């Protein structure tokens, strides 16, 4: 939460909304995001999971 010189509370959501109205774009680069894994393959056994179960 940021307060400017006019004591108006400005959060990330409101700042984004105001930037969108004024057609402003942030010049910060986005962080890298890895692809989310999909569903497990049923036809291929998860050998690592099997060894963890046997270890405990």
Short mmCIF file of N, CA, C and O in Angstrom, two decimals:
data_model
loop_
_atom_site.label_atom_id
_atom_site.label_comp_id
_atom_site.label_asym_id
_atom_site.label_seq_id
_atom_site.Cartn_x
_atom_site.Cartn_y
_atom_site.Cartn_z
N UNK A 1 0.86 -1.17 0.00
CA UNK A 1 0.00 0.00 0.00
C UNK A 1 0.91 1.24 0.00
O UNK A 1 1.80 1.34 0.81
N UNK A 2 0.64 2.15 -0.89
CA UNK A 2 1.45 3.36 -1.02
C UNK A 2 0.55 4.57 -0.81
O UNK A 2 -0.59 4.60 -1.26
N UNK A 3 1.05 5.55 -0.09
CA UNK A 3 0.32 6.80 0.10
C UNK A 3 1.11 7.90 -0.59
O UNK A 3 2.30 8.06 -0.36
N UNK A 4 0.43 8.68 -1.43
CA UNK A 4 1.13 9.75 -2.12
C UNK A 4 1.01 11.07 -1.34
O UNK A 4 0.56 11.08 -0.20
N UNK A 5 1.37 12.17 -1.93
CA UNK A 5 1.39 13.46 -1.23
C UNK A 5 0.01 13.95 -0.85
O UNK A 5 -0.13 14.79 0.03
N UNK A 6 -1.05 13.42 -1.46
CA UNK A 6 -2.42 13.85 -1.15
C UNK A 6 -3.11 12.89 -0.20
O UNK A 6 -4.33 12.92 -0.06
N UNK A 7 -2.35 12.01 0.46
CA UNK A 7 -2.87 11.03 1.41
C UNK A 7 -3.97 10.15 0.82
O UNK A 7 -4.98 9.86 1.46
N UNK A 8 -3.77 9.70 -0.41
CA UNK A 8 -4.70 8.78 -1.06
C UNK A 8 -4.03 7.41 -1.04
O UNK A 8 -2.92 7.25 -1.54
N UNK A 9 -4.70 6.42 -0.44
CA UNK A 9 -4.14 5.08 -0.40
C UNK A 9 -4.24 4.46 -1.78
O UNK A 9 -5.30 4.47 -2.39
N UNK A 10 -3.14 3.93 -2.26
CA UNK A 10 -3.06 3.40 -3.61
C UNK A 10 -2.44 2.02 -3.57
O UNK A 10 -1.26 1.88 -3.26
N UNK A 11 -3.24 1.01 -3.84
CA UNK A 11 -2.75 -0.36 -3.88
C UNK A 11 -2.43 -0.80 -5.28
O UNK A 11 -2.58 -0.04 -6.25
N UNK A 12 -2.00 -2.03 -5.40
CA UNK A 12 -1.61 -2.56 -6.70
C UNK A 12 -2.80 -2.63 -7.66
O UNK A 12 -2.68 -2.33 -8.84
N UNK A 13 -3.96 -3.03 -7.14
CA UNK A 13 -5.15 -3.16 -8.00
C UNK A 13 -5.58 -1.79 -8.54
O UNK A 13 -5.85 -1.64 -9.72
N UNK A 14 -5.64 -0.79 -7.66
CA UNK A 14 -6.08 0.54 -8.09
C UNK A 14 -5.05 1.17 -9.03
O UNK A 14 -5.42 1.81 -10.02
N UNK A 15 -3.77 0.95 -8.75
CA UNK A 15 -2.74 1.49 -9.64
C UNK A 15 -2.86 0.88 -11.03
O UNK A 15 -2.76 1.58 -12.05
N UNK A 16 -3.11 -0.42 -11.09
CA UNK A 16 -3.28 -1.08 -12.38
C UNK A 16 -4.50 -0.59 -13.12
O UNK A 16 -4.48 -0.41 -14.34
N UNK A 17 -5.57 -0.36 -12.37
CA UNK A 17 -6.80 0.13 -13.00
C UNK A 17 -6.60 1.53 -13.57
O UNK A 17 -7.02 1.82 -14.69
N UNK A 18 -5.94 2.40 -12.80
CA UNK A 18 -5.68 3.76 -13.28
C UNK A 18 -4.73 3.75 -14.48
O UNK A 18 -4.91 4.53 -15.42
N UNK A 19 -3.72 2.88 -14.44
CA UNK A 19 -2.79 2.79 -15.57
C UNK A 19 -3.52 2.33 -16.83
O UNK A 19 -3.22 2.80 -17.93
N UNK A 20 -4.48 1.42 -16.66
CA UNK A 20 -5.23 0.94 -17.81
C UNK A 20 -6.09 2.04 -18.41
O UNK A 20 -6.19 2.18 -19.63
N UNK A 21 -6.71 2.86 -17.55
CA UNK A 21 -7.52 3.99 -18.04
C UNK A 21 -6.68 4.99 -18.81
O UNK A 21 -7.12 5.56 -19.80
N UNK A 22 -5.44 5.22 -18.34
CA UNK A 22 -4.57 6.20 -18.99
C UNK A 22 -3.71 5.59 -20.08
O UNK A 22 -2.84 6.26 -20.64
N UNK A 23 -3.95 4.32 -20.39
CA UNK A 23 -3.18 3.55 -21.38
C UNK A 23 -1.68 3.63 -21.13
O UNK A 23 -0.89 3.86 -22.04
N UNK A 24 -1.29 3.45 -19.86
CA UNK A 24 0.12 3.40 -19.49
C UNK A 24 0.54 1.94 -19.37
O UNK A 24 -0.23 1.08 -18.96
N UNK A 25 1.79 1.66 -19.73
CA UNK A 25 2.31 0.31 -19.68
C UNK A 25 3.55 0.30 -18.80
O UNK A 25 4.42 1.18 -18.93
N UNK A 26 3.66 -0.66 -17.92
CA UNK A 26 4.83 -0.79 -17.06
C UNK A 26 6.03 -1.22 -17.89
O UNK A 26 5.92 -2.06 -18.78
N UNK A 27 7.18 -0.66 -17.60
CA UNK A 27 8.38 -1.03 -18.35
C UNK A 27 9.21 -2.07 -17.61
O UNK A 27 10.31 -2.40 -18.03
N UNK A 28 8.69 -2.64 -16.53
CA UNK A 28 9.40 -3.71 -15.83
C UNK A 28 9.17 -5.01 -16.58
O UNK A 28 8.08 -5.27 -17.07
N UNK A 29 10.20 -5.82 -16.65
CA UNK A 29 10.07 -7.10 -17.33
C UNK A 29 9.35 -8.09 -16.42
O UNK A 29 9.49 -8.05 -15.21
N UNK A 30 8.61 -8.99 -17.02
CA UNK A 30 7.90 -10.01 -16.25
C UNK A 30 8.87 -11.09 -15.81
O UNK A 30 9.85 -11.37 -16.49
N UNK A 31 8.57 -11.71 -14.68
CA UNK A 31 9.40 -12.81 -14.20
C UNK A 31 9.11 -14.05 -15.04
O UNK A 31 8.01 -14.24 -15.54
N UNK A 32 10.12 -14.89 -15.16
CA UNK A 32 9.97 -16.14 -15.91
C UNK A 32 9.01 -17.07 -15.16
O UNK A 32 9.09 -17.22 -13.95
N UNK A 33 8.10 -17.70 -15.89
CA UNK A 33 7.18 -18.66 -15.28
C UNK A 33 7.34 -20.00 -15.99
O UNK A 33 7.33 -20.07 -17.22
N UNK A 34 7.50 -21.04 -15.19
CA UNK A 34 7.60 -22.38 -15.75
C UNK A 34 6.21 -22.89 -16.10
O UNK A 34 5.22 -22.51 -15.49
N UNK A 35 6.14 -23.77 -17.09
CA UNK A 35 4.88 -24.39 -17.45
C UNK A 35 4.40 -25.28 -16.31
O UNK A 35 5.20 -25.98 -15.69
N UNK A 36 3.13 -25.25 -16.06
CA UNK A 36 2.55 -26.13 -15.04
C UNK A 36 2.47 -27.54 -15.62
O UNK A 36 2.14 -27.73 -16.79
N UNK A 37 2.77 -28.51 -14.79
CA UNK A 37 2.68 -29.89 -15.24
C UNK A 37 1.23 -30.28 -15.46
O UNK A 37 0.33 -29.84 -14.75
N UNK A 38 0.99 -31.08 -16.43
CA UNK A 38 -0.37 -31.53 -16.71
C UNK A 38 -0.72 -32.72 -15.83
O UNK A 38 -0.13 -32.94 -14.77
N UNK A 39 -1.67 -33.49 -16.26
CA UNK A 39 -2.06 -34.69 -15.53
C UNK A 39 -0.98 -35.76 -15.68
O UNK A 39 -0.27 -35.81 -16.68
N UNK A 40 -0.88 -36.62 -14.67
CA UNK A 40 0.10 -37.70 -14.73
C UNK A 40 -0.29 -38.70 -15.81
O UNK A 40 -1.46 -38.94 -16.05
N UNK A 41 0.72 -39.29 -16.43
CA UNK A 41 0.47 -40.33 -17.41
C UNK A 41 0.19 -41.62 -16.68
O UNK A 41 0.99 -42.08 -15.86
N UNK A 42 -0.94 -42.22 -16.95
CA UNK A 42 -1.34 -43.45 -16.26
C UNK A 42 -0.54 -44.65 -16.78
O UNK A 42 -0.18 -45.55 -16.02
N UNK A 43 -0.19 -44.63 -18.07
CA UNK A 43 0.50 -45.78 -18.67
C UNK A 43 1.98 -45.86 -18.31
O UNK A 43 2.61 -46.88 -18.51
N UNK A 44 2.55 -44.80 -17.73
CA UNK A 44 3.96 -44.82 -17.33
C UNK A 44 4.02 -44.74 -15.81
O UNK A 44 3.54 -43.78 -15.21
N UNK A 45 4.62 -45.73 -15.14
CA UNK A 45 4.66 -45.72 -13.67
C UNK A 45 5.63 -44.65 -13.15
O UNK A 45 6.66 -44.37 -13.76
N UNK A 46 5.29 -44.05 -12.01
CA UNK A 46 6.13 -43.04 -11.38
C UNK A 46 7.10 -43.78 -10.44
O UNK A 46 6.78 -44.08 -9.30
N UNK A 47 8.31 -44.06 -10.94
CA UNK A 47 9.28 -44.85 -10.18
C UNK A 47 9.81 -44.08 -8.97
O UNK A 47 10.10 -44.67 -7.94
N UNK A 48 9.95 -42.77 -9.08
CA UNK A 48 10.44 -41.98 -7.96
C UNK A 48 9.45 -42.01 -6.81
O UNK A 48 9.83 -42.17 -5.66
N UNK A 49 8.18 -41.90 -7.12
CA UNK A 49 7.15 -41.94 -6.09
C UNK A 49 7.14 -43.30 -5.39
O UNK A 49 6.95 -43.39 -4.19
N UNK A 50 7.38 -44.37 -6.17
CA UNK A 50 7.43 -45.71 -5.60
C UNK A 50 8.59 -45.84 -4.61
O UNK A 50 8.44 -46.41 -3.54
N UNK A 51 9.77 -45.30 -4.98
CA UNK A 51 10.93 -45.43 -4.10
C UNK A 51 10.76 -44.60 -2.82
O UNK A 51 11.25 -44.98 -1.76
N UNK A 52 10.07 -43.48 -2.89
CA UNK A 52 9.83 -42.65 -1.71
C UNK A 52 8.89 -43.38 -0.75
O UNK A 52 9.09 -43.36 0.45
N UNK A 53 7.90 -44.05 -1.28
CA UNK A 53 6.96 -44.81 -0.43
C UNK A 53 7.69 -45.92 0.30
O UNK A 53 7.44 -46.20 1.46
N UNK A 54 8.62 -46.60 -0.39
CA UNK A 54 9.37 -47.71 0.22
C UNK A 54 10.39 -47.20 1.22
O UNK A 54 10.79 -47.91 2.13
N UNK A 55 10.88 -45.98 1.04
CA UNK A 55 11.91 -45.41 1.92
C UNK A 55 11.35 -45.08 3.29
O UNK A 55 11.99 -45.26 4.30
N UNK A 56 10.12 -44.59 3.34
CA UNK A 56 9.50 -44.17 4.60
C UNK A 56 8.94 -45.33 5.30
O UNK A 56 9.13 -46.17 5.88
#
